[in-house]
Amino acid sequence: MSRPDVIAGPGKVAAIRDLLIRVGRANRWSVAHTDIWARAWGKAAGVPAEIAKIHVTRSRARPVVINDELVARLQKVADAFTDAKFISVTVEVADLVTELFNDTVALAGAG
């Protein structure tokens, strides 16, 4: 997610593209090296190795391509949070995302 005003600064688009490529590379490495990643993450998080292994095999956060279907799904979540009074403002998800980086996400194989 990225607001248009956030990416308007000089060099920010290139920096975000670079970050997405690095995240994609890191995700692919963590999937290919689950045991090493679990040990490192567990040590950093201060959790036992077996818990870390469960976490890293179940947690696959990664950049994803933004499309209308995703925006609609996220809007339902935002609306549910507003309806339940978990948040006090109405959120328009479409105003918070951009498709500008979809090509980079797809190229990086991140999502």
mmCIF file of C-alpha atoms in Angstrom:
data_model
loop_
_atom_site.group_PDB
_atom_site.id
_atom_site.type_symbol
_atom_site.label_atom_id
_atom_site.label_comp_id
_atom_site.label_asym_id
_atom_site.label_seq_id
_atom_site.Cartn_x
_atom_site.Cartn_y
_atom_site.Cartn_z
ATOM 1 C CA MET A 1 0.000 0.000 0.000
ATOM 2 C CA SER A 2 1.296 3.408 -0.790
ATOM 3 C CA ARG A 3 -0.431 6.753 -0.818
ATOM 4 C CA PRO A 4 0.215 8.891 -3.908
ATOM 5 C CA ASP A 5 1.722 11.701 -1.813
ATOM 6 C CA VAL A 6 4.230 9.278 -0.313
ATOM 7 C CA ILE A 7 5.643 8.206 -3.668
ATOM 8 C CA ALA A 8 5.675 11.697 -5.176
ATOM 9 C CA GLY A 9 9.140 12.595 -3.905
ATOM 10 C CA PRO A 10 12.164 12.372 -6.165
ATOM 11 C CA GLY A 11 13.769 8.965 -6.180
ATOM 12 C CA LYS A 12 11.038 7.341 -4.109
ATOM 13 C CA VAL A 13 9.593 5.227 -6.921
ATOM 14 C CA ALA A 14 13.043 3.825 -7.723
ATOM 15 C CA ALA A 15 13.712 3.172 -4.032
ATOM 16 C CA ILE A 16 10.397 1.351 -3.602
ATOM 17 C CA ARG A 17 11.044 -0.737 -6.723
ATOM 18 C CA ASP A 18 14.467 -1.672 -5.341
ATOM 19 C CA LEU A 19 12.924 -2.596 -1.991
ATOM 20 C CA LEU A 20 10.298 -4.813 -3.644
ATOM 21 C CA ILE A 21 12.959 -6.664 -5.619
ATOM 22 C CA ARG A 22 15.002 -7.196 -2.439
ATOM 23 C CA VAL A 23 11.935 -8.388 -0.506
ATOM 24 C CA GLY A 24 11.124 -10.828 -3.309
ATOM 25 C CA ARG A 25 14.675 -12.155 -3.231
ATOM 26 C CA ALA A 26 14.598 -12.465 0.568
ATOM 27 C CA ASN A 27 11.256 -14.283 0.459
ATOM 28 C CA ARG A 28 12.540 -16.784 -2.086
ATOM 29 C CA TRP A 29 15.656 -17.365 0.031
ATOM 30 C CA SER A 30 13.616 -17.879 3.221
ATOM 31 C CA VAL A 31 11.424 -20.471 1.497
ATOM 32 C CA ALA A 32 14.481 -22.310 0.169
ATOM 33 C CA HIS A 33 16.302 -22.150 3.537
ATOM 34 C CA THR A 34 13.530 -22.621 6.090
ATOM 35 C CA ASP A 35 15.706 -24.187 8.794
ATOM 36 C CA ILE A 36 18.363 -21.480 8.644
ATOM 37 C CA TRP A 37 15.727 -18.737 8.556
ATOM 38 C CA ALA A 38 13.817 -20.286 11.477
ATOM 39 C CA ARG A 39 16.962 -20.433 13.621
ATOM 40 C CA ALA A 40 17.901 -16.828 12.819
ATOM 41 C CA TRP A 41 14.361 -15.506 13.287
ATOM 42 C CA GLY A 42 13.883 -17.493 16.495
ATOM 43 C CA LYS A 43 17.121 -16.197 17.971
ATOM 44 C CA ALA A 44 16.242 -12.597 17.072
ATOM 45 C CA ALA A 45 12.682 -12.958 18.386
ATOM 46 C CA GLY A 46 13.735 -14.864 21.482
ATOM 47 C CA VAL A 47 11.481 -17.845 20.834
ATOM 48 C CA PRO A 48 12.276 -21.574 20.869
ATOM 49 C CA ALA A 49 13.458 -23.098 17.597
ATOM 50 C CA GLU A 50 10.376 -25.309 17.198
ATOM 51 C CA ILE A 51 8.066 -22.284 17.537
ATOM 52 C CA ALA A 52 10.197 -20.303 15.108
ATOM 53 C CA LYS A 53 9.996 -23.148 12.571
ATOM 54 C CA ILE A 54 6.193 -23.177 12.803
ATOM 55 C CA HIS A 55 6.080 -19.410 12.396
ATOM 56 C CA VAL A 56 8.354 -19.191 9.373
ATOM 57 C CA THR A 57 6.611 -22.046 7.563
ATOM 58 C CA ARG A 58 3.159 -20.532 8.121
ATOM 59 C CA SER A 59 3.993 -16.859 7.729
ATOM 60 C CA ARG A 60 4.529 -15.959 4.114
ATOM 61 C CA ALA A 61 3.992 -12.192 4.067
ATOM 62 C CA ARG A 62 5.023 -10.861 0.690
ATOM 63 C CA PRO A 63 4.272 -8.041 -1.724
ATOM 64 C CA VAL A 64 1.282 -8.766 -3.931
ATOM 65 C CA VAL A 65 -0.048 -7.367 -7.182
ATOM 66 C CA ILE A 66 -2.750 -4.765 -6.558
ATOM 67 C CA ASN A 67 -5.946 -5.378 -8.517
ATOM 68 C CA ASP A 68 -9.660 -4.623 -8.225
ATOM 69 C CA GLU A 69 -10.388 -7.937 -6.499
ATOM 70 C CA LEU A 70 -7.789 -7.316 -3.800
ATOM 71 C CA VAL A 71 -8.994 -3.750 -3.240
ATOM 72 C CA ALA A 72 -12.589 -4.994 -2.890
ATOM 73 C CA ARG A 73 -11.540 -7.653 -0.356
ATOM 74 C CA LEU A 74 -9.548 -5.142 1.666
ATOM 75 C CA GLN A 75 -12.451 -2.681 1.514
ATOM 76 C CA LYS A 76 -14.745 -5.298 3.068
ATOM 77 C CA VAL A 77 -12.281 -5.705 5.930
ATOM 78 C CA ALA A 78 -11.999 -1.945 6.410
ATOM 79 C CA ASP A 79 -15.788 -1.591 6.371
ATOM 80 C CA ALA A 80 -16.148 -4.392 8.919
ATOM 81 C CA PHE A 81 -13.651 -2.656 11.211
ATOM 82 C CA THR A 82 -15.578 0.610 10.881
ATOM 83 C CA ASP A 83 -18.935 -1.102 11.476
ATOM 84 C CA ALA A 84 -17.556 -2.852 14.565
ATOM 85 C CA LYS A 85 -16.190 0.494 15.823
ATOM 86 C CA PHE A 86 -12.626 -0.830 15.839
ATOM 87 C CA ILE A 87 -11.727 2.267 13.827
ATOM 88 C CA SER A 88 -13.531 5.589 13.966
ATOM 89 C CA VAL A 89 -13.101 6.723 10.378
ATOM 90 C CA THR A 90 -14.261 5.415 7.041
ATOM 91 C CA VAL A 91 -11.324 4.061 5.058
ATOM 92 C CA GLU A 92 -11.303 4.129 1.266
ATOM 93 C CA VAL A 93 -8.788 1.435 0.410
ATOM 94 C CA ALA A 94 -8.582 2.511 -3.235
ATOM 95 C CA ASP A 95 -7.160 5.852 -2.046
ATOM 96 C CA LEU A 96 -4.348 4.065 -0.202
ATOM 97 C CA VAL A 97 -3.008 1.752 -2.895
ATOM 98 C CA THR A 98 -1.407 2.039 -6.286
ATOM 99 C CA GLU A 99 -0.862 -0.337 -9.182
ATOM 100 C CA LEU A 100 2.341 1.516 -10.043
ATOM 101 C CA PHE A 101 4.556 -1.267 -8.693
ATOM 102 C CA ASN A 102 2.655 -4.289 -10.040
ATOM 103 C CA ASP A 103 5.236 -4.866 -12.761
ATOM 104 C CA THR A 104 8.050 -4.891 -10.210
ATOM 105 C CA VAL A 105 6.180 -7.219 -7.848
ATOM 106 C CA ALA A 106 5.509 -9.644 -10.706
ATOM 107 C CA LEU A 107 9.098 -9.377 -11.982
ATOM 108 C CA ALA A 108 10.506 -10.011 -8.503
ATOM 109 C CA GLY A 109 8.329 -13.087 -8.169
ATOM 110 C CA ALA A 110 7.193 -11.736 -4.844
ATOM 111 C CA GLY A 111 3.493 -12.172 -5.260
#
